[in-house]
Short mmCIF file of C-alpha atoms in Angstrom, two decimals:
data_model
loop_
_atom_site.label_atom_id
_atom_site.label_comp_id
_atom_site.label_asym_id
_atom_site.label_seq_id
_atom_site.Cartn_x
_atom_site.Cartn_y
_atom_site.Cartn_z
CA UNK A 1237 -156.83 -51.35 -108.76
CA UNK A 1238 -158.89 -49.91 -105.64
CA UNK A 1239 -158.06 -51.19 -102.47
CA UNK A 1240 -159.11 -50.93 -98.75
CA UNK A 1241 -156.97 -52.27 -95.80
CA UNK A 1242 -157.93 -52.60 -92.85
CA UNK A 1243 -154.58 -52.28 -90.42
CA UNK A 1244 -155.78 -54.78 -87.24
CA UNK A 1245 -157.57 -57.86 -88.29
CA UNK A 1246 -158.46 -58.74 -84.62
CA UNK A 1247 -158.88 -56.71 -81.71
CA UNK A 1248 -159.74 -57.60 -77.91
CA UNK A 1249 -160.55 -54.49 -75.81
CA UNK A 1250 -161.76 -54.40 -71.77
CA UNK A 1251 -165.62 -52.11 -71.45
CA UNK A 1252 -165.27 -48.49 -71.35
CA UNK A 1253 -161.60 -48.54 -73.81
CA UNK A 1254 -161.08 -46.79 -76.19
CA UNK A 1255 -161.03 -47.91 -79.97
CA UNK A 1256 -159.65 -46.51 -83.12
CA UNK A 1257 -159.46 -49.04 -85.71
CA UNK A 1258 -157.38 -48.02 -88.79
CA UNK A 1259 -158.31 -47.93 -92.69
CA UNK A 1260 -156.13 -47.05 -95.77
CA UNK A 1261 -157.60 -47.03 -99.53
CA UNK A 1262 -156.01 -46.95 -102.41
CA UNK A 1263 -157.35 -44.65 -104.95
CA UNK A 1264 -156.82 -41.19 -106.45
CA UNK A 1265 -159.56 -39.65 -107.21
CA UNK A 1266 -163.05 -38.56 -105.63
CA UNK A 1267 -164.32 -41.74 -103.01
CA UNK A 1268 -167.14 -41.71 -101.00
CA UNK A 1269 -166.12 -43.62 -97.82
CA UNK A 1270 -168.06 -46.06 -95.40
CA UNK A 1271 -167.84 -48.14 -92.01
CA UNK A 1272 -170.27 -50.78 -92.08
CA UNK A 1273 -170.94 -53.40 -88.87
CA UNK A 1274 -172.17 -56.90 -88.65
CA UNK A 1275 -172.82 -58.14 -85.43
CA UNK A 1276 -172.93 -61.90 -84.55
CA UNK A 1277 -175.81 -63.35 -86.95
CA UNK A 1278 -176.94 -59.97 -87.65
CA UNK A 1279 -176.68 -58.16 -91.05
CA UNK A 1280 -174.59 -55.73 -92.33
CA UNK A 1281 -175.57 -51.88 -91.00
CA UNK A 1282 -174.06 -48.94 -91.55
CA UNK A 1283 -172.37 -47.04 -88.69
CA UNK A 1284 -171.75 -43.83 -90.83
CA UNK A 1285 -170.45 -42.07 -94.39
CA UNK A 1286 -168.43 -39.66 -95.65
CA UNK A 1287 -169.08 -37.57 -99.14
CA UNK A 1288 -168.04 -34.76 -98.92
CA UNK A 1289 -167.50 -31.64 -96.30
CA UNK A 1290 -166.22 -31.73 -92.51
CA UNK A 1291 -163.86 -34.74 -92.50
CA UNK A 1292 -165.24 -35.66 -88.84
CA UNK A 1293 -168.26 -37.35 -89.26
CA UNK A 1294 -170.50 -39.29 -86.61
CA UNK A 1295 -172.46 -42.15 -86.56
CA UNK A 1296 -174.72 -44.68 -84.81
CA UNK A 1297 -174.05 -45.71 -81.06
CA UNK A 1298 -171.02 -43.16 -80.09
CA UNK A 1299 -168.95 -43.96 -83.14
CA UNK A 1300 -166.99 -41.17 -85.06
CA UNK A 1301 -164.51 -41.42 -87.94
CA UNK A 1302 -162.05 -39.10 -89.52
CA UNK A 1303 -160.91 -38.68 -93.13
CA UNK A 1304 -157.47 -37.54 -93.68
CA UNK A 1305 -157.02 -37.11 -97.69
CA UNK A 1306 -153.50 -36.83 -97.89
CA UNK A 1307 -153.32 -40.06 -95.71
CA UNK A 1308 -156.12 -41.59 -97.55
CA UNK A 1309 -157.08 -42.71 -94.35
CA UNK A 1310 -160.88 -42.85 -92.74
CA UNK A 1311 -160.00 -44.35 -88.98
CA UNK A 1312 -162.64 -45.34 -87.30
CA UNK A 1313 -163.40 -44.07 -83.11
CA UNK A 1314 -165.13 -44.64 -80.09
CA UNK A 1315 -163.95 -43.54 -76.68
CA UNK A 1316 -165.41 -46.08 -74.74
CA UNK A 1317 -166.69 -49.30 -76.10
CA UNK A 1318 -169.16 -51.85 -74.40
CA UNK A 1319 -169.57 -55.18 -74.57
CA UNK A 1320 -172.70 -55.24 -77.30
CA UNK A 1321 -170.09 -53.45 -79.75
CA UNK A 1322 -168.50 -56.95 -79.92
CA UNK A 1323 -168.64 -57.56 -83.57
CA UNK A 1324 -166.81 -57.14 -87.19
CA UNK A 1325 -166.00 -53.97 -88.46
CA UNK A 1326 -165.73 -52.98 -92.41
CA UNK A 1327 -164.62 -50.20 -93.62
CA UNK A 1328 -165.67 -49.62 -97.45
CA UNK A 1329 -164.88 -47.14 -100.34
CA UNK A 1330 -166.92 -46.35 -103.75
CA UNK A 1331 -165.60 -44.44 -106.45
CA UNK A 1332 -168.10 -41.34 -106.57
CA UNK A 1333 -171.04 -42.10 -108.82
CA UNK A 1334 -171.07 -45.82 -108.90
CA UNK A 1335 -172.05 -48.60 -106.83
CA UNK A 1336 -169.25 -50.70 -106.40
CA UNK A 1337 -168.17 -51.07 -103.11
CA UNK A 1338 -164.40 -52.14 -102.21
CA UNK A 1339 -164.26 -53.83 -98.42
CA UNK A 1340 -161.79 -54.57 -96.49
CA UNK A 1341 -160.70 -57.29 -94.88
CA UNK A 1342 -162.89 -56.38 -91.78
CA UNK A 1343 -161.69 -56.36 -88.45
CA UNK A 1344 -163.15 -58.63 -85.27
CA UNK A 1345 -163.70 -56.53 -82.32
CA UNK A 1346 -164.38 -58.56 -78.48
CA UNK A 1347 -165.12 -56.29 -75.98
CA UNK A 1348 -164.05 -58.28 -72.83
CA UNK A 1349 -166.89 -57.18 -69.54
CA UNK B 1036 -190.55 -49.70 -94.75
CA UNK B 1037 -189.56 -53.54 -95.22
CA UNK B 1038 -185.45 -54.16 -95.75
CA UNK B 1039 -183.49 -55.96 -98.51
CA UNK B 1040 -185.16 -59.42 -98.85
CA UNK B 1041 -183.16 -62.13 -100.05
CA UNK B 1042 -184.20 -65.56 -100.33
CA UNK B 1043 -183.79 -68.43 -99.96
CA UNK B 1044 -181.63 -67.91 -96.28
CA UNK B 1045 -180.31 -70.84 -97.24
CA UNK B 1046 -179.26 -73.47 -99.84
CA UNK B 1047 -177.14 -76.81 -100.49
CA UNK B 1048 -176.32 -77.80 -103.72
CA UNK B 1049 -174.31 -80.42 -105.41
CA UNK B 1050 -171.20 -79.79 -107.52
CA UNK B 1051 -171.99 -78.94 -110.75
CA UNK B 1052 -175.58 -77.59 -110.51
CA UNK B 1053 -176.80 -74.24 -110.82
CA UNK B 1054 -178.84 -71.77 -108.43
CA UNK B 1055 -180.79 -69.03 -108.79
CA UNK B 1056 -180.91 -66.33 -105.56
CA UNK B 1057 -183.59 -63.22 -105.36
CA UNK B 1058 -183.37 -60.20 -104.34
CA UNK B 1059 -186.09 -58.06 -103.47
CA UNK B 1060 -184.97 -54.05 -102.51
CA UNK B 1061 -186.45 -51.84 -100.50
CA UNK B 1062 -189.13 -49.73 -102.28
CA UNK B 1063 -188.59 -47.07 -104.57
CA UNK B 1064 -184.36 -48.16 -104.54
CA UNK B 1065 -183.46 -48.78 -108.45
CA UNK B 1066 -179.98 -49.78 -108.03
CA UNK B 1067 -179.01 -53.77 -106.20
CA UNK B 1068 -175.50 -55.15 -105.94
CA UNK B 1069 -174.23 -57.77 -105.12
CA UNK B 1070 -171.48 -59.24 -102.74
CA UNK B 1071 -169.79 -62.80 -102.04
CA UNK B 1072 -168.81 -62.68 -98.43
CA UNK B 1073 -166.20 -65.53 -97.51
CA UNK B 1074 -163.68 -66.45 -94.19
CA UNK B 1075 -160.44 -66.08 -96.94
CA UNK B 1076 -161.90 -63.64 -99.13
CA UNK B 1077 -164.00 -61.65 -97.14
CA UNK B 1078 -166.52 -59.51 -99.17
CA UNK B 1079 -166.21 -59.35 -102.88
CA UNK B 1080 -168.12 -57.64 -105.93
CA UNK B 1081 -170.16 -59.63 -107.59
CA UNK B 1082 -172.07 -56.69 -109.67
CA UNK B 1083 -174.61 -54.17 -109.95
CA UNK B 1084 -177.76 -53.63 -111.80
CA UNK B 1085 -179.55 -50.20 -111.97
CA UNK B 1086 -182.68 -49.88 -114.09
CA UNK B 1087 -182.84 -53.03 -114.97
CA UNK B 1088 -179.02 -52.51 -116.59
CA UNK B 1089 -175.65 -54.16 -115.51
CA UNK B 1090 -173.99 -50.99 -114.54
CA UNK B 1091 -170.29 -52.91 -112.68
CA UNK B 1092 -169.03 -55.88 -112.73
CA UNK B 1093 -166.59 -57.81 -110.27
CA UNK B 1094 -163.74 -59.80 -110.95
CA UNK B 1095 -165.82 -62.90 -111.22
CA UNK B 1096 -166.15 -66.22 -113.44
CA UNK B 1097 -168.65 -65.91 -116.52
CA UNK B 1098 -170.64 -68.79 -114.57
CA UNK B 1099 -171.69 -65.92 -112.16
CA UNK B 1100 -174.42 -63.86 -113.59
CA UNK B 1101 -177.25 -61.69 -112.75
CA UNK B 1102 -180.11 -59.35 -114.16
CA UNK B 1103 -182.56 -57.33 -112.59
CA UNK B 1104 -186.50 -56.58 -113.33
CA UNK B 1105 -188.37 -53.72 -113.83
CA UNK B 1106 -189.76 -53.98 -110.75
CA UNK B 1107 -185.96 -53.44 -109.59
CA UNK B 1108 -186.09 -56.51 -108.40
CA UNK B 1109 -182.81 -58.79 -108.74
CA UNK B 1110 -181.72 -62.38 -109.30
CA UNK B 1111 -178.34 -63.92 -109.24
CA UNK B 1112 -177.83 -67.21 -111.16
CA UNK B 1113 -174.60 -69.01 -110.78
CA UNK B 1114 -174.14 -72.24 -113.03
CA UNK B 1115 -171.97 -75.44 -112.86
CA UNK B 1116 -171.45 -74.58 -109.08
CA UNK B 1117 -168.00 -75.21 -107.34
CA UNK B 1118 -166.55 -76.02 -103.92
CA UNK B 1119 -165.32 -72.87 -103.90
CA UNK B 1120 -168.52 -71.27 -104.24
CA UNK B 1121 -169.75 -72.04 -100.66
CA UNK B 1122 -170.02 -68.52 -99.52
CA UNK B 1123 -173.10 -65.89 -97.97
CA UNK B 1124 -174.03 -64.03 -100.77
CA UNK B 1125 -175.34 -60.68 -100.19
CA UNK B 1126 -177.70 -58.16 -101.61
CA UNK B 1127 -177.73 -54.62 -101.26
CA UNK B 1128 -180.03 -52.13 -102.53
CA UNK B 1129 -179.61 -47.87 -102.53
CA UNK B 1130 -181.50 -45.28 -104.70
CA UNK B 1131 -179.07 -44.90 -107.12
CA UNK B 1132 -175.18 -44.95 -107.10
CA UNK B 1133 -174.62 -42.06 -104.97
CA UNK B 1134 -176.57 -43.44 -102.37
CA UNK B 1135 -176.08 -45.32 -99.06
CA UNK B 1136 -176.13 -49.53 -99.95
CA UNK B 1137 -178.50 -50.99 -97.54
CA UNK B 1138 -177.83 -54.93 -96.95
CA UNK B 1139 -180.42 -58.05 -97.19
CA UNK B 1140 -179.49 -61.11 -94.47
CA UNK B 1141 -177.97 -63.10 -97.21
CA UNK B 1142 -178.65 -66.21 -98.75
CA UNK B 1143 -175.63 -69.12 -97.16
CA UNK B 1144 -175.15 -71.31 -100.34
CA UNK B 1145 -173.31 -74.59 -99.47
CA UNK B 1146 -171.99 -76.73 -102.52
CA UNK B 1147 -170.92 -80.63 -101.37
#
Protein backbone atom coordinates (compact mmCIF):
# COMPACT_ATOMS: atom_id res chain seq x y z
CA UNK A 1 0.00 0.00 0.00
CA UNK A 2 1.15 3.79 -0.60
CA UNK A 3 2.81 5.38 2.08
CA UNK A 4 4.34 8.79 3.07
CA UNK A 5 6.68 9.31 6.11
CA UNK A 6 7.54 12.06 7.31
CA UNK A 7 11.24 11.52 9.13
CA UNK A 8 10.95 14.41 12.19
CA UNK A 9 7.61 14.61 13.80
CA UNK A 10 8.63 17.77 15.79
CA UNK A 11 11.03 20.34 15.13
CA UNK A 12 12.14 23.58 17.20
CA UNK A 13 14.39 25.93 15.16
CA UNK A 14 15.92 29.67 16.38
CA UNK A 15 14.77 32.77 13.33
CA UNK A 16 16.92 32.93 10.39
CA UNK A 17 17.90 28.63 10.59
CA UNK A 18 17.81 26.72 8.27
CA UNK A 19 15.15 23.88 7.67
CA UNK A 20 15.01 20.79 5.62
CA UNK A 21 12.38 18.56 6.76
CA UNK A 22 12.53 15.01 5.28
CA UNK A 23 9.79 12.86 3.28
CA UNK A 24 9.94 9.23 1.95
CA UNK A 25 6.89 7.54 -0.10
CA UNK A 26 6.36 4.39 -0.85
CA UNK A 27 5.25 3.70 -4.30
CA UNK A 28 6.54 2.57 -7.69
CA UNK A 29 5.13 4.06 -10.20
CA UNK A 30 4.31 7.70 -11.59
CA UNK A 31 3.32 10.17 -8.20
CA UNK A 32 2.62 13.56 -8.28
CA UNK A 33 4.07 14.97 -5.01
CA UNK A 34 2.91 17.81 -2.55
CA UNK A 35 3.88 19.91 0.70
CA UNK A 36 0.90 21.30 2.15
CA UNK A 37 0.91 23.83 5.49
CA UNK A 38 -1.57 24.52 8.18
CA UNK A 39 -0.83 27.17 10.36
CA UNK A 40 -2.35 27.53 13.89
CA UNK A 41 -6.31 27.67 13.21
CA UNK A 42 -5.69 28.24 9.69
CA UNK A 43 -6.49 25.80 6.81
CA UNK A 44 -4.59 23.66 4.88
CA UNK A 45 -2.50 25.63 1.84
CA UNK A 46 -0.31 24.46 -0.41
CA UNK A 47 3.36 25.52 -0.31
CA UNK A 48 4.23 23.85 -3.73
CA UNK A 49 3.98 20.56 -6.29
CA UNK A 50 5.83 18.48 -8.22
CA UNK A 51 4.54 16.61 -11.66
CA UNK A 52 6.78 16.31 -13.63
CA UNK A 53 10.21 18.10 -15.03
CA UNK A 54 13.11 19.93 -12.97
CA UNK A 55 13.10 18.03 -9.64
CA UNK A 56 13.77 21.53 -7.78
CA UNK A 57 10.71 23.16 -7.48
CA UNK A 58 9.74 26.43 -5.44
CA UNK A 59 7.02 27.56 -3.62
CA UNK A 60 5.22 30.14 -1.46
CA UNK A 61 7.23 32.28 1.19
CA UNK A 62 11.05 31.11 0.39
CA UNK A 63 10.28 27.43 0.47
CA UNK A 64 11.91 24.94 -2.08
CA UNK A 65 11.79 21.14 -2.27
CA UNK A 66 13.69 18.52 -4.12
CA UNK A 67 12.63 15.18 -5.61
CA UNK A 68 15.15 12.51 -5.71
CA UNK A 69 13.41 9.37 -7.60
CA UNK A 70 15.73 6.82 -6.80
CA UNK A 71 15.40 7.97 -3.08
CA UNK A 72 11.77 8.44 -3.44
CA UNK A 73 12.35 11.29 -1.46
CA UNK A 74 10.72 15.06 -1.88
CA UNK A 75 12.62 17.02 1.24
CA UNK A 76 11.33 19.95 1.93
CA UNK A 77 13.84 23.60 2.34
CA UNK A 78 14.10 26.91 3.53
CA UNK A 79 17.35 28.64 4.38
CA UNK A 80 16.17 30.81 6.89
CA UNK A 81 12.93 30.43 8.66
CA UNK A 82 10.96 33.12 10.75
CA UNK A 83 8.88 32.99 13.38
CA UNK A 84 5.29 33.17 11.31
CA UNK A 85 6.53 29.78 9.59
CA UNK A 86 5.67 28.24 13.01
CA UNK A 87 3.22 25.66 11.97
CA UNK A 88 2.60 21.85 10.69
CA UNK A 89 4.05 20.66 7.73
CA UNK A 90 2.53 17.73 5.34
CA UNK A 91 4.01 16.35 2.82
CA UNK A 92 1.48 14.38 0.40
CA UNK A 93 1.65 11.98 -2.66
CA UNK A 94 -1.16 11.02 -5.40
CA UNK A 95 -0.83 8.34 -7.73
CA UNK A 96 -0.92 10.26 -11.22
CA UNK A 97 -4.49 10.61 -12.44
CA UNK A 98 -6.46 10.24 -9.32
CA UNK A 99 -7.38 12.15 -6.40
CA UNK A 100 -6.40 10.33 -3.54
CA UNK A 101 -4.06 11.91 -1.52
CA UNK A 102 -1.65 9.85 0.98
CA UNK A 103 -0.32 12.32 4.04
CA UNK A 104 1.98 11.94 6.25
CA UNK A 105 2.19 12.09 9.58
CA UNK A 106 2.97 15.91 9.40
CA UNK A 107 5.63 17.48 11.14
CA UNK A 108 5.28 20.56 13.93
CA UNK A 109 7.66 23.25 13.19
CA UNK A 110 8.31 26.29 16.30
CA UNK A 111 10.40 28.80 15.17
CA UNK A 112 11.84 30.14 18.52
CA UNK A 113 12.41 34.56 18.03
CA UNK B 1 -13.19 33.49 -6.36
CA UNK B 2 -14.80 32.12 -2.97
CA UNK B 3 -12.74 28.84 -1.35
CA UNK B 4 -13.95 25.35 -0.34
CA UNK B 5 -17.00 25.94 1.94
CA UNK B 6 -17.77 23.46 4.40
CA UNK B 7 -20.38 23.66 6.86
CA UNK B 8 -21.38 23.38 9.59
CA UNK B 9 -17.66 24.58 11.36
CA UNK B 10 -18.85 22.71 13.89
CA UNK B 11 -20.98 19.88 15.38
CA UNK B 12 -21.68 17.65 18.64
CA UNK B 13 -23.47 14.67 18.40
CA UNK B 14 -24.46 11.84 20.57
CA UNK B 15 -23.30 8.23 20.15
CA UNK B 16 -25.18 6.54 17.84
CA UNK B 17 -26.68 9.31 15.64
CA UNK B 18 -25.91 10.23 12.27
CA UNK B 19 -24.63 13.58 10.50
CA UNK B 20 -24.68 14.92 7.40
CA UNK B 21 -21.56 17.56 6.40
CA UNK B 22 -21.58 19.84 2.98
CA UNK B 23 -19.31 20.69 0.90
CA UNK B 24 -19.49 23.39 -1.44
CA UNK B 25 -16.16 23.66 -4.09
CA UNK B 26 -14.86 26.34 -5.61
CA UNK B 27 -16.50 27.11 -9.00
CA UNK B 28 -16.06 25.32 -12.05
CA UNK B 29 -13.86 22.33 -9.76
CA UNK B 30 -15.79 18.84 -10.56
CA UNK B 31 -13.81 16.66 -8.42
CA UNK B 32 -14.21 16.93 -3.96
CA UNK B 33 -12.50 14.57 -1.55
CA UNK B 34 -12.57 14.05 1.42
CA UNK B 35 -10.21 13.72 4.54
CA UNK B 36 -10.56 12.74 8.41
CA UNK B 37 -7.84 14.65 10.12
CA UNK B 38 -7.10 13.26 13.75
CA UNK B 39 -4.08 13.81 16.72
CA UNK B 40 -3.33 9.64 16.30
CA UNK B 41 -4.24 9.29 12.85
CA UNK B 42 -3.47 12.35 11.31
CA UNK B 43 -5.13 12.83 7.84
CA UNK B 44 -6.92 9.97 6.26
CA UNK B 45 -8.99 9.26 2.93
CA UNK B 46 -12.27 9.30 3.28
CA UNK B 47 -13.16 9.39 -0.70
CA UNK B 48 -13.66 11.17 -3.77
CA UNK B 49 -16.45 12.06 -6.00
CA UNK B 50 -15.94 13.50 -9.57
CA UNK B 51 -19.00 14.16 -11.72
CA UNK B 52 -21.22 13.35 -9.46
CA UNK B 53 -19.37 9.60 -9.35
CA UNK B 54 -17.44 7.90 -6.42
CA UNK B 55 -14.18 7.74 -8.19
CA UNK B 56 -11.73 6.35 -4.60
CA UNK B 57 -12.48 5.17 -1.68
CA UNK B 58 -10.51 5.07 1.77
CA UNK B 59 -10.07 2.43 4.08
CA UNK B 60 -13.17 3.39 5.94
CA UNK B 61 -16.33 1.73 7.74
CA UNK B 62 -19.52 1.28 5.41
CA UNK B 63 -21.21 3.79 8.03
CA UNK B 64 -19.06 6.49 6.26
CA UNK B 65 -20.57 7.55 3.04
CA UNK B 66 -20.82 10.30 0.63
CA UNK B 67 -22.26 11.47 -2.86
CA UNK B 68 -21.92 14.48 -4.71
CA UNK B 69 -24.51 16.73 -6.92
CA UNK B 70 -24.53 17.92 -10.16
CA UNK B 71 -23.84 21.08 -9.10
CA UNK B 72 -20.44 19.33 -7.86
CA UNK B 73 -21.45 20.00 -4.80
CA UNK B 74 -20.69 17.28 -1.95
CA UNK B 75 -22.14 15.80 1.23
CA UNK B 76 -20.71 13.37 3.64
CA UNK B 77 -23.15 11.34 5.81
CA UNK B 78 -21.77 9.22 8.54
CA UNK B 79 -24.40 7.00 10.49
CA UNK B 80 -24.54 5.33 13.99
CA UNK B 81 -21.65 7.76 14.98
CA UNK B 82 -18.77 6.56 17.35
CA UNK B 83 -16.32 7.95 19.92
CA UNK B 84 -13.90 7.40 17.64
CA UNK B 85 -15.33 9.51 15.11
CA UNK B 86 -14.52 12.86 16.86
CA UNK B 87 -12.25 14.18 14.25
CA UNK B 88 -12.02 17.66 11.66
CA UNK B 89 -13.23 16.46 8.62
CA UNK B 90 -12.03 18.09 5.59
CA UNK B 91 -13.06 18.92 2.10
CA UNK B 92 -11.05 19.51 -0.78
CA UNK B 93 -11.98 20.42 -4.16
CA UNK B 94 -9.50 20.52 -7.65
CA UNK B 95 -10.61 20.50 -11.36
CA UNK B 96 -10.19 17.12 -11.92
CA UNK B 97 -7.68 14.44 -10.62
CA UNK B 98 -4.63 15.85 -12.02
CA UNK B 99 -5.16 18.94 -10.39
CA UNK B 100 -3.96 20.80 -7.26
CA UNK B 101 -6.65 19.81 -4.06
CA UNK B 102 -7.60 23.05 -2.58
CA UNK B 103 -8.87 22.65 1.25
CA UNK B 104 -12.29 23.98 2.98
CA UNK B 105 -11.74 25.02 7.01
CA UNK B 106 -13.32 21.82 8.05
CA UNK B 107 -16.22 20.90 9.85
CA UNK B 108 -14.88 19.70 13.95
CA UNK B 109 -17.48 16.88 14.65
CA UNK B 110 -17.48 15.94 18.39
CA UNK B 111 -19.44 12.64 19.37
CA UNK B 112 -20.11 12.38 23.51
Amino acid sequence: AQSVSQHNHHVILSEAASLELGCNYSYGGTVNLFWYVQYPGQHLQLLLKYFSGDPLVKGIKGFEAEFIKSKFSFNLRKPSVQWSDTAEYFCAVTRVNTGKLIFGQGTTLQVKP
Amino acid sequence: KAGVTQTPRYLIKTRGQQVTLSCSPISGHRSVSWYQQTPGQGLQFLFEYFSETQRNKGNFPGRFSGRQFSNSRSEMNVSTLELGDSALYLCASSLGAKNIQYFGAGTRLSVL
